[in-house]
Coordinates of C-alpha atoms and ligand atoms in Angstrom, one line a residue:
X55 CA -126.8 -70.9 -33.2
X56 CA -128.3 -68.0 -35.2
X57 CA -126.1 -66.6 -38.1
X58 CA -126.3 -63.5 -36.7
X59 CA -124.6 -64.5 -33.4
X60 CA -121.6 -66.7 -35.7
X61 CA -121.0 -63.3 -36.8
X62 CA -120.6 -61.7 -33.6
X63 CA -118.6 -64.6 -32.5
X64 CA -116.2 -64.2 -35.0
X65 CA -116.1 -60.2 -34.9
X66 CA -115.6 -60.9 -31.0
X67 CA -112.4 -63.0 -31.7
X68 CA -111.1 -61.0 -34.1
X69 CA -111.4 -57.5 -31.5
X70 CA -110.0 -60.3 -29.2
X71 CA -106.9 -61.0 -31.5
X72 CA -106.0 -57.4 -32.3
X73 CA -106.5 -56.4 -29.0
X74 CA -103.4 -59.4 -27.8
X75 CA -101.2 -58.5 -30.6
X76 CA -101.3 -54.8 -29.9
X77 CA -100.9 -55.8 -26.3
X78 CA -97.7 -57.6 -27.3
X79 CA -96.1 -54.6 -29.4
X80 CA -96.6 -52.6 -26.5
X81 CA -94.7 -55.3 -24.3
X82 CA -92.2 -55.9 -27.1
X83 CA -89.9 -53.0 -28.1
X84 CA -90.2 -53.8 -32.0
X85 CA -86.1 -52.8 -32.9
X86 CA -84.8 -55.2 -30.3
X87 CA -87.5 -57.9 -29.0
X88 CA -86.7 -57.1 -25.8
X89 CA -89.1 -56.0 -23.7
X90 CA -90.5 -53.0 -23.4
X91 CA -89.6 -50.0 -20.4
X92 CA -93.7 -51.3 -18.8
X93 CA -93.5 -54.7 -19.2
X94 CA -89.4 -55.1 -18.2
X95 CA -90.6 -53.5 -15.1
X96 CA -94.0 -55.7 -13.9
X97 CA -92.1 -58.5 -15.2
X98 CA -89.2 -57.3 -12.2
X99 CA -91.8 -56.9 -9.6
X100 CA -93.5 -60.3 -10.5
X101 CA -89.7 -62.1 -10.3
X102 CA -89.0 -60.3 -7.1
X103 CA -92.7 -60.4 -5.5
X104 CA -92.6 -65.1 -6.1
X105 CA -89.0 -64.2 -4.6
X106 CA -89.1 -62.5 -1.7
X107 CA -85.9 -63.6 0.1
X108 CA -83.8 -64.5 -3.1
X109 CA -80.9 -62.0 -4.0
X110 CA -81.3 -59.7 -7.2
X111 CA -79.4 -57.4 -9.0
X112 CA -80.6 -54.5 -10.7
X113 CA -78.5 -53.6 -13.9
X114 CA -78.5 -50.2 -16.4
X115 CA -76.6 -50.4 -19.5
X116 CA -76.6 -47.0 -21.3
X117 CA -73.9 -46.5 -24.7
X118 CA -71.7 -43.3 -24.0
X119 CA -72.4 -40.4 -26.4
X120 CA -74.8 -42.9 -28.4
X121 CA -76.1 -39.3 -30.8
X122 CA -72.8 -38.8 -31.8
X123 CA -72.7 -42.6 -33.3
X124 CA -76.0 -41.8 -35.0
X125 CA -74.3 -38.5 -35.8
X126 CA -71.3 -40.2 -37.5
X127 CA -72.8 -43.3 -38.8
X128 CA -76.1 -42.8 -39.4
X129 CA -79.2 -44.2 -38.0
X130 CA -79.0 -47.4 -39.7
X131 CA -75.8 -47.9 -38.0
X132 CA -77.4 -46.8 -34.5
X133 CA -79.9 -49.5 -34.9
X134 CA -77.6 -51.9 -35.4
X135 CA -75.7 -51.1 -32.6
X136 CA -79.0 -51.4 -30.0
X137 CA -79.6 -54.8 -31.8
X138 CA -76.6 -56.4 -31.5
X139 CA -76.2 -55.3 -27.7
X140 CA -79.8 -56.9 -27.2
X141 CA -78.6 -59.9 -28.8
X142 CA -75.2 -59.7 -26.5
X143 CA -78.2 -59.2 -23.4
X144 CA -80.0 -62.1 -24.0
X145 CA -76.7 -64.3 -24.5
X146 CA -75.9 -63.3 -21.0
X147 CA -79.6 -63.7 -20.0
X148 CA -79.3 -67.6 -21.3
X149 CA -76.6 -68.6 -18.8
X150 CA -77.9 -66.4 -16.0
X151 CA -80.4 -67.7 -13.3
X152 CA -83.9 -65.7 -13.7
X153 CA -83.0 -62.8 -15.4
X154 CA -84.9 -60.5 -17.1
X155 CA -83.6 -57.9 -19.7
X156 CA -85.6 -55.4 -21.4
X157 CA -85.4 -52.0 -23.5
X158 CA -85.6 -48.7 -21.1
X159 CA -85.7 -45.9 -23.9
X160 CA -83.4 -45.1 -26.2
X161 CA -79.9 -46.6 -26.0
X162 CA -80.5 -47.7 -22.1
X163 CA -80.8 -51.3 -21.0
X164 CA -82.0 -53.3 -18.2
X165 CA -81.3 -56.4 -16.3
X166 CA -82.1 -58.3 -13.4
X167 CA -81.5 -61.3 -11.9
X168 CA -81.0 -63.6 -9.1
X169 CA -77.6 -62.3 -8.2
X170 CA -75.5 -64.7 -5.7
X171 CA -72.1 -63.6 -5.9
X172 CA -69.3 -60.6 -5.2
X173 CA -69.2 -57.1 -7.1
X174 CA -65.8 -58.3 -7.7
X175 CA -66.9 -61.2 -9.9
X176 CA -69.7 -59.7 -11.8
X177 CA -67.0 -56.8 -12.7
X178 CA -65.1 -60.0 -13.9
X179 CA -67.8 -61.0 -15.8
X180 CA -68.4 -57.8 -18.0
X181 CA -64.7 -57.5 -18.7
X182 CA -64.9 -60.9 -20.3
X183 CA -68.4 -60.6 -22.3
X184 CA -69.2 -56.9 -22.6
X185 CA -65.4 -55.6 -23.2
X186 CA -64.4 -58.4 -25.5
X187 CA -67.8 -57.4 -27.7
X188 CA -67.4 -53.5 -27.2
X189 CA -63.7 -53.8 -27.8
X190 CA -63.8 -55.3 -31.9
X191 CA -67.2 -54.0 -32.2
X192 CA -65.7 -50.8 -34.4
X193 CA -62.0 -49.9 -35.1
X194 CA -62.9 -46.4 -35.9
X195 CA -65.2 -45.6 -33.0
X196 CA -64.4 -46.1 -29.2
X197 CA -67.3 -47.0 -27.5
X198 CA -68.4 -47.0 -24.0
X199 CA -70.6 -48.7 -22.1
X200 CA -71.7 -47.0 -18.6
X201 CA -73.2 -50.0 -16.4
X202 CA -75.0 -48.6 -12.8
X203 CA -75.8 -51.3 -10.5
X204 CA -77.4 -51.9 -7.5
X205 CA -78.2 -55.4 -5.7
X206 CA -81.2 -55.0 -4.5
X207 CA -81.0 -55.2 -0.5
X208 CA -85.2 -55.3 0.0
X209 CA -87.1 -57.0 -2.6
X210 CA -90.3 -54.8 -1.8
X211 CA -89.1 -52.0 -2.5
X212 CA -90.6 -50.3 -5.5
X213 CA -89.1 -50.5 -9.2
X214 CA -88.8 -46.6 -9.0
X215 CA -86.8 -46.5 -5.8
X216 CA -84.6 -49.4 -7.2
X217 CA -84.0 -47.6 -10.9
X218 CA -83.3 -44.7 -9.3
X219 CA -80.5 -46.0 -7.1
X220 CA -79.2 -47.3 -10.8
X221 CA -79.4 -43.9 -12.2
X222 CA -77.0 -42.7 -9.6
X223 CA -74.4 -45.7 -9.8
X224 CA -74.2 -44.7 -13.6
X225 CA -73.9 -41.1 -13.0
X226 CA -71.5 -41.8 -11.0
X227 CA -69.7 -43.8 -13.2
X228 CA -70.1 -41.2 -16.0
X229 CA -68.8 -38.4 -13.9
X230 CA -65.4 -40.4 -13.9
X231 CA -64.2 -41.2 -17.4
X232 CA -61.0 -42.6 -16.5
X233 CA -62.4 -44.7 -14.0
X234 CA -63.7 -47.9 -15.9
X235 CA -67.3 -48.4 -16.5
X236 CA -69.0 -50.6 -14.2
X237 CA -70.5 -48.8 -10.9
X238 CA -71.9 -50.0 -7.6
X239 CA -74.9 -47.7 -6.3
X240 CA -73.6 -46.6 -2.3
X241 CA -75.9 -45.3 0.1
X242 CA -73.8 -42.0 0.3
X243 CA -74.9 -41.1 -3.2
X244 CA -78.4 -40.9 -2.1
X245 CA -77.3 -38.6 1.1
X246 CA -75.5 -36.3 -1.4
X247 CA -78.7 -36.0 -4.0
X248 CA -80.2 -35.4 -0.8
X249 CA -78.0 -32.5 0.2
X250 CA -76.8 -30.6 -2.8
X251 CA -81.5 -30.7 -3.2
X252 CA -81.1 -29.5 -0.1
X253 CA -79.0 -26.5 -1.2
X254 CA -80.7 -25.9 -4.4
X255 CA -84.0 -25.2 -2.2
X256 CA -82.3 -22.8 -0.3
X257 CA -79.9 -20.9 -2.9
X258 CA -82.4 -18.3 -3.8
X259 CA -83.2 -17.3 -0.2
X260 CA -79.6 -17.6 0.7
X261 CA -78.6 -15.2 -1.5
X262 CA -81.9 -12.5 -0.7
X263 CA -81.0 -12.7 2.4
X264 CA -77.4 -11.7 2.2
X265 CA -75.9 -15.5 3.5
X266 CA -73.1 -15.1 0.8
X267 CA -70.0 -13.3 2.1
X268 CA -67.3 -11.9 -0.4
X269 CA -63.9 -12.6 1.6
X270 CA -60.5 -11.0 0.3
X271 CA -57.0 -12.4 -0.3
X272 CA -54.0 -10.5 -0.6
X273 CA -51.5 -10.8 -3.6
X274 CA -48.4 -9.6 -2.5
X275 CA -44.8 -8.7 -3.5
X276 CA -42.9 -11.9 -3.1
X277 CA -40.0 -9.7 -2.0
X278 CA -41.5 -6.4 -0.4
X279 CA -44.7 -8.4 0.9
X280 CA -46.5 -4.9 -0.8
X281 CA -50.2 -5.5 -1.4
X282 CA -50.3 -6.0 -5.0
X283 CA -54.4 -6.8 -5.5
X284 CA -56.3 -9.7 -4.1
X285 CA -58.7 -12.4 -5.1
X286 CA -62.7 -12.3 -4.0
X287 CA -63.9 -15.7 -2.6
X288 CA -67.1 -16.5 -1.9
X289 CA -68.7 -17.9 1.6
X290 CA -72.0 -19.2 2.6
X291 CA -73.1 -17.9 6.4
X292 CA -75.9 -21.1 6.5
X293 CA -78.3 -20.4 9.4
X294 CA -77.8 -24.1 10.6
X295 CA -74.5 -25.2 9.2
X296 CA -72.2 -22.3 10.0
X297 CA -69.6 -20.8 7.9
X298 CA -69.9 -23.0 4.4
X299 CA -66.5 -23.2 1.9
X300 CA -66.8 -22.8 -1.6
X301 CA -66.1 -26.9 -2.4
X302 CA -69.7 -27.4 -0.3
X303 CA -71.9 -25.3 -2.9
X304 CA -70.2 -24.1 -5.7
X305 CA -70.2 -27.2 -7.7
X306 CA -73.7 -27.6 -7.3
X307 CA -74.7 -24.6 -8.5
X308 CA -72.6 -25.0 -11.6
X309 CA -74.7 -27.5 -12.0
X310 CA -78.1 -26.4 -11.3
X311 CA -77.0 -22.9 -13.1
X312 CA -77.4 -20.6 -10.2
X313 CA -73.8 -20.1 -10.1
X314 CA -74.1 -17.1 -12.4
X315 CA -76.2 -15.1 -10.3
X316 CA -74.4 -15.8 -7.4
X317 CA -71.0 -15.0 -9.3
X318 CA -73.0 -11.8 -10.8
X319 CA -73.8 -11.0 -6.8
X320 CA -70.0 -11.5 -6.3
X321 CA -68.8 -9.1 -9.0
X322 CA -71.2 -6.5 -7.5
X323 CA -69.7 -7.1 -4.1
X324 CA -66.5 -6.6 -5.5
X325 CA -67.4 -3.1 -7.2
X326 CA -69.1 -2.1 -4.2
X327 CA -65.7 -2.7 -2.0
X328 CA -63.5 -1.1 -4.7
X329 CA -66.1 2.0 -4.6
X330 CA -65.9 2.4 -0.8
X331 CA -61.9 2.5 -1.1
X332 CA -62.3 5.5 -3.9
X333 CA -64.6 7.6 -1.8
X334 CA -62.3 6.6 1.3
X335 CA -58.8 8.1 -0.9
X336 CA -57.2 4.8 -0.8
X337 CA -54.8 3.9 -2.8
X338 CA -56.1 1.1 -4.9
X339 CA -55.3 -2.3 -6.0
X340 CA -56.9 -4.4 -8.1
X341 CA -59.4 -6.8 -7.3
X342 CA -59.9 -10.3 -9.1
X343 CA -63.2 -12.3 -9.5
X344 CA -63.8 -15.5 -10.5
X345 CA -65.5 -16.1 -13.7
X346 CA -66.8 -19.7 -13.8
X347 CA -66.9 -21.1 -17.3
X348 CA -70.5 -22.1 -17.2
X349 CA -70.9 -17.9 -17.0
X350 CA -68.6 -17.8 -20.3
X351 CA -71.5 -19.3 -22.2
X352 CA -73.7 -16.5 -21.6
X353 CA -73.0 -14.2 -24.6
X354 CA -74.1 -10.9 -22.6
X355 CA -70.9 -11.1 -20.3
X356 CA -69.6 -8.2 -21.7
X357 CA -72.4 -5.7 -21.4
X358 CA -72.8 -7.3 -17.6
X359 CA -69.5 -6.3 -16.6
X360 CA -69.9 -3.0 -18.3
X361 CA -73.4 -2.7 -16.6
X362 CA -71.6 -3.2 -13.0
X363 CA -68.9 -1.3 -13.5
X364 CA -71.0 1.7 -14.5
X365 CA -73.4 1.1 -11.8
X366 CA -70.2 1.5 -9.3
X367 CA -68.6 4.0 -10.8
X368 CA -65.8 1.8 -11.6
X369 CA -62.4 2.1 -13.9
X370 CA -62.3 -0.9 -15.7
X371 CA -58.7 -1.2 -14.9
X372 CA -59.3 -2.4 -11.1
X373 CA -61.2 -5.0 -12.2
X374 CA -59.6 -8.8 -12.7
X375 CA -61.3 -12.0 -14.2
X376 CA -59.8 -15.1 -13.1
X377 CA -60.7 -18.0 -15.6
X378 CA -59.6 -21.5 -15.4
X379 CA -57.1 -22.9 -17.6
X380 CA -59.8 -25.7 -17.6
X381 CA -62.5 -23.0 -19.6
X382 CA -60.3 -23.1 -22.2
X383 CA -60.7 -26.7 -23.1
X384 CA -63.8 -27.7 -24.1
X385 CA -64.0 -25.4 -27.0
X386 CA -61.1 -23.5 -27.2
X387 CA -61.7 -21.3 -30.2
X388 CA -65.4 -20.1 -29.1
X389 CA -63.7 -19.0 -25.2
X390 CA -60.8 -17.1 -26.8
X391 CA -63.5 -15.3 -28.7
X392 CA -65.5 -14.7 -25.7
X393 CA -62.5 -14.0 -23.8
X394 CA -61.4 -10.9 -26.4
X395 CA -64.5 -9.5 -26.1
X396 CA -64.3 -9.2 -22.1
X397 CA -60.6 -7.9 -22.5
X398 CA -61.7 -5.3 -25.1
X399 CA -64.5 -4.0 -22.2
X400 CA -61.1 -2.8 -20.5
X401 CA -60.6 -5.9 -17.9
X402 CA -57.5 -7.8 -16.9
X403 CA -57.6 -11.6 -17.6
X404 CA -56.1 -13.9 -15.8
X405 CA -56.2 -17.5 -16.3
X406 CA -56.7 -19.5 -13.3
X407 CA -55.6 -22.7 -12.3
X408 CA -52.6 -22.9 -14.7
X409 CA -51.0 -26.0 -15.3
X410 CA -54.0 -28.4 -14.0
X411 CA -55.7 -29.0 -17.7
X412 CA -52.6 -28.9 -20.0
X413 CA -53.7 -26.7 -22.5
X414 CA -51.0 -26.7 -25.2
X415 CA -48.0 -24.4 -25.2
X416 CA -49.1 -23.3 -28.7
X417 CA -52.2 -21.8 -28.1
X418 CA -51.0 -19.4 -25.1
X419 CA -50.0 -16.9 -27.6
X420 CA -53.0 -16.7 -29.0
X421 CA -55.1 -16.6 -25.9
X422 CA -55.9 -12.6 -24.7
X423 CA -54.7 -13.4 -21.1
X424 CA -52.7 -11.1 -19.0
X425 CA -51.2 -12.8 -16.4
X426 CA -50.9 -16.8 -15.6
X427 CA -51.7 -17.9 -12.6
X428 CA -50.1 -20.8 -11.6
X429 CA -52.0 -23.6 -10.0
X430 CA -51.3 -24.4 -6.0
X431 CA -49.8 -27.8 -6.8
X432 CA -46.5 -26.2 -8.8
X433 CA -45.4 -24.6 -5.2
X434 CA -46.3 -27.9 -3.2
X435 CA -44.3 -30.4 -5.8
X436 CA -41.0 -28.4 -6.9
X437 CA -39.9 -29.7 -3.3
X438 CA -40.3 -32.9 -4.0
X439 CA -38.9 -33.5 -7.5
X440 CA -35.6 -32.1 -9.5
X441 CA -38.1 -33.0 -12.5
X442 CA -41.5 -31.0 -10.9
X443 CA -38.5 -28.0 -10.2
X444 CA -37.5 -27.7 -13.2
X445 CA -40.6 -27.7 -14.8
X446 CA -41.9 -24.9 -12.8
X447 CA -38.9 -22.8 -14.0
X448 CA -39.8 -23.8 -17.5
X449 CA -43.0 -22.4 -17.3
X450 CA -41.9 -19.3 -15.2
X451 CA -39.7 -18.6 -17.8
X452 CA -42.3 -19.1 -20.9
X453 CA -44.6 -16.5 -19.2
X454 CA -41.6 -13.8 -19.5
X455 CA -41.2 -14.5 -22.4
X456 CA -44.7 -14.0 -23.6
X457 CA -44.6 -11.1 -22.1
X458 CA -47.3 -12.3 -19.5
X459 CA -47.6 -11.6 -15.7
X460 CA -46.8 -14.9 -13.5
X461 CA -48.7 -15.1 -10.0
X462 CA -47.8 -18.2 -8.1
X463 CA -50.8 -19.4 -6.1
X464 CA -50.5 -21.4 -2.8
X465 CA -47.5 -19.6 -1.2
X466 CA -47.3 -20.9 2.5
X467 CA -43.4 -20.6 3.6
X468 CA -40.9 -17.7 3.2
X469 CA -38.8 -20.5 1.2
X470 CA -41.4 -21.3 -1.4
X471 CA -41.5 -17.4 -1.7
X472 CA -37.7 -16.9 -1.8
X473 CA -37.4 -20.2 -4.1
X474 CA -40.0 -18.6 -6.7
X475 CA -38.7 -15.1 -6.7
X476 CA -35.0 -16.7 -7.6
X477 CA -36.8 -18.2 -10.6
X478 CA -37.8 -14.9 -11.6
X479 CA -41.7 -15.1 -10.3
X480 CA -42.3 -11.7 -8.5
X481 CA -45.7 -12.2 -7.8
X482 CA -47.6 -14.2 -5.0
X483 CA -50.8 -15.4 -3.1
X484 CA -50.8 -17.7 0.0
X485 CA -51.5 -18.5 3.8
X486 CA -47.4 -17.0 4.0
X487 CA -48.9 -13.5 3.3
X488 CA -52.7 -14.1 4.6
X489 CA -55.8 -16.4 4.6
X490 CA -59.2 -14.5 2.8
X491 CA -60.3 -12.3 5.1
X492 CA -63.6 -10.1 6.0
X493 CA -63.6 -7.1 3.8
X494 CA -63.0 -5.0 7.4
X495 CA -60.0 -6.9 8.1
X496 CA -58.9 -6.6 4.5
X497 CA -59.8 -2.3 5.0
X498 CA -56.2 -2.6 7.1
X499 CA -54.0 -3.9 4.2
X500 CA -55.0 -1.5 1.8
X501 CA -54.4 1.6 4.8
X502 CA -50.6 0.3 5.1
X503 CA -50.8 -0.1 1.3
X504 CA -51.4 3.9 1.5
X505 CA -48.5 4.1 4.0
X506 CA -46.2 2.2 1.6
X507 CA -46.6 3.8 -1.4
X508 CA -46.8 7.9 0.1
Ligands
LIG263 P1 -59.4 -20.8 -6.5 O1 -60.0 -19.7 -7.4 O2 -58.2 -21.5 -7.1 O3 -59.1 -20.0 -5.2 C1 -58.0 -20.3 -4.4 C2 -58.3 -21.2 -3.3 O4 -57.1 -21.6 -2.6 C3 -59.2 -20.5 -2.2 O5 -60.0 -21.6 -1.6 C4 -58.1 -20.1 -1.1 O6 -58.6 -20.0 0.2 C5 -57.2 -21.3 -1.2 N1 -55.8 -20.9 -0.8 C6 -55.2 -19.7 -0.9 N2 -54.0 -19.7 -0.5 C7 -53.7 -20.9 0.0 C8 -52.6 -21.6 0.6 O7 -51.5 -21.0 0.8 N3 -52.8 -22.9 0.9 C9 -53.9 -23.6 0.7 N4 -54.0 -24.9 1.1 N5 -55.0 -23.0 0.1 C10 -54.9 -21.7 -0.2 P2 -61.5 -21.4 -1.4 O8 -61.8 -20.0 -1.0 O9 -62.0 -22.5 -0.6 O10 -62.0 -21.5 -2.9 C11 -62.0 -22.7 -3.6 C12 -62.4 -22.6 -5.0 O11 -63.8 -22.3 -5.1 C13 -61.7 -21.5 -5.8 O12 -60.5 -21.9 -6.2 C14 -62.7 -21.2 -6.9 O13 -62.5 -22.2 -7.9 C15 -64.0 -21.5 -6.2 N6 -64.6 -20.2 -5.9 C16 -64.5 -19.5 -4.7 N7 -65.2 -18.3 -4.8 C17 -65.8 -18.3 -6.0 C18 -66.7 -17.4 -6.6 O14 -67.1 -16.4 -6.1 N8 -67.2 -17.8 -7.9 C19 -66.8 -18.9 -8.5 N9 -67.2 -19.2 -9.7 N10 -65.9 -19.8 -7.9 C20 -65.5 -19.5 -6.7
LIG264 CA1 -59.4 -18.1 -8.6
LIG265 CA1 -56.7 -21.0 -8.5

């Protein structure tokens, strides 16, 4: 062998060498040794390809609010978190038949492996390895783990379509704080990412196209039944699914954001109706919109409600916003301020839903509300508990005394109205006066409330 082709030889190898070990950091995430998100998954689809009809589950382990322990604790301390749960991860992987566990990004995990047994006992078996680790881990921190799985019913299916499924079991899980940690994907989560895409792809037209309705219901007098105001809902006319409530779309679009333009759609509507009963010489009442608090965190709220109202030709006065007691609680001092600002355009403020998110008794002072609306589920319990009664007349009695307006919500029976007004609660809205109605079918309530009040 010439010299000159040693040399090669040995440049070869050493291109040869650099290349694995480069290879290998890619496959290796270097904080944890675990694998890497590329090689976790091949390795999967190798296990599962040799395995065709063996069972496997499919496991995502993701640390709740992991920023905020970086936040707190530094990075240092973050990195020793993700180690020690790798280490945790490939305890479990020692005792459990062909798993594989890798690094997905960031604080997510993965596992899978050949998975024989009931969700029942592999629930079982995180409460005794994961909890009992999670649970000492720090005394000054509670931390969460969110764990989405799905056992994998076709083993050709692709690693996407599988880690996808995962994604939903832990959203899932994550959407329900209280309710433990540990997930099963379902088949009806896919049908409902399925439908609420469906909606989002159709919102935009939907509302071009005039499918959203603005329906009315009356707040009445408990004791005279006199139209007092009434509350805009929204409905969906779908073009294939028929008449659409509020539950169907509005949570979606909370979500997806659209729920401010359709609410700003909604507050025109509203304007528009109070204009027609102006230039008909109706005497008016007051109409209330809901103001979702995912609107709130635009800071131009103000100047939009002052745009419409102008646009209309609109006294402020007529005007309601109906916020939820829940809008209040995620960061109470920022609302109020945001709140102030929409009372000082000239609009009444009501705050929806009372009594369903326990904001404390202290802070109502503060808060620039006018009237409390008091959530459905006051009027359907007082029946059935001296306790739930008396609590209800606690809270009617606290609103007088704050000098704020008290609307009871839900009203169905002439007894529930007679019980509320003896509590001192003048003020009602419920299937007992009327359901929301079409704006023309609404047009007759506010021509007998001409005839009432002449
Ligand atoms: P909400 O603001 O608490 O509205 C009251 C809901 O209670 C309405 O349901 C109404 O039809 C229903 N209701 C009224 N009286 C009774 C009764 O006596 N018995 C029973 N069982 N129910 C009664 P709806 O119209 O289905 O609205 C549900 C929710 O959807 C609303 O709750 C509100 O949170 C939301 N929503 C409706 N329209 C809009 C809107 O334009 N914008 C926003 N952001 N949310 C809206
Ligand atoms: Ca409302
Ligand atoms: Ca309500």
């Amino acid at each position: 062998m010439s010299v000159d082709i040693a040399v090669e030889n040995v440049v070869l190898k050493r291109k040869l060498a650099d290349y694995e070990r480069k290879l290998k950091e890619q496959e290796t995430d270097p904080l944890t040794q675990l694998y890497s998100k590329q090689k976790f998954f091949s390795e999967v689809r190798k296990m599962l390809d040799a395995n065709p009809h063996k069972p496997f589950i499919f496991i995502r382990f993701d640390i709740e609010r992991f920023q905020l322990i970086n936040s707190f604790f530094g990075l240092d301390e973050g990195d020793k978190l993700l180690q020690y749960l790798a280490f945790k991860m490939r305890q479990f992987a020692l005792v459990l038949p062909n798993c594989i566990i890798g690094r997905i990004e960031g604080d997510i995990f993965g596992m899978c492996y050949n998975f024989n047994s009931s969700p029942e006992s592999l629930r079982a078996m995180m409460m005794q390895n994961l909890e009992s680790f999670i649970g000492g881990y720090r005394a000054d921190y509670e931390l969460r783990i969110i764990i989405g799985a799905y056992p994998i019913e076709d083993n050709s299916m692709s690693i996407e379509s599988i880690y996808s499924r995962v994604i939903l079991a832990s959203k899932k899980c994550k959407q329900n704080p209280t309710g433990g940690y540990l997930a099963f994907y379902d088949a009806s989560m896919s049908e409902d990412m399925i439908k609420n895409q469906r909606i989002t792809n159709q919102m935009s037209t939907a509302l071009k196209e005039n499918q959203f309705e603005v329906v009315l219901q009356p707040k009445c007098h408990l004791k005279t039944g006199e139209l007092i105001g009434a509350e805009a809902l929204v409905r969906w006319r779908h073009p294939e699914n028929g008449y659409l409530p509020p539950s169907e779309f509005i949570p979606v679009f909370e979500k997806n954001g659209f729920i401010f333009k359709l609410d700003e759609y909604v507050w025109n509507k509203a304007c528009e109706y109070i204009r027609s009963w102006i230039d008909s010489g109706f005497d008016l009442v007051p109409i209330s919109v809901n103001v979702s608090r995912y609107d709130l965190r635009s800071s131009s709220l103000p100047a939009k409600f002052k745009e419409i109202l102008e646009r209309y030709n609109v006294p402020a006065k007529y005007l309601h916003l109906e916020i939820t007691e829940s809008s209040y609680a995620e960061d109470a001092n920022a609302i109020v301020q945001e709140v102030q600002r929409l009372k000082d355009v000239g609009l009444h403020i009501e705050m929806d839903d009372f009594g369903t998110a326990y904001s404390s008794l202290n802070m109502l002072n503060e808060m620039p509300i006018d009237t409390l609306k008091l959530d459905m589920s006051f009027v359907r319990n007082y029946e059935k508990s001296p306790g739930r009664a008396i609590i209800l007349q606690f809270i009617v009695k606290l609103a007088q005394a704050l000098n704020l307006e008290v609307l009871a919500e839900g009203v169905e029976t002439k007894e529930q109205a007679e019980h509320l007004l003896s509590l001192g609660c003048c003020m009602g809205q419920g299937y007992y006066f009327s359901k929301p109605v079409p704006k023309k079918d609404f047009d007759v309530f506010v021509m007998q409330h001409v005839t009432a009040s002449a």
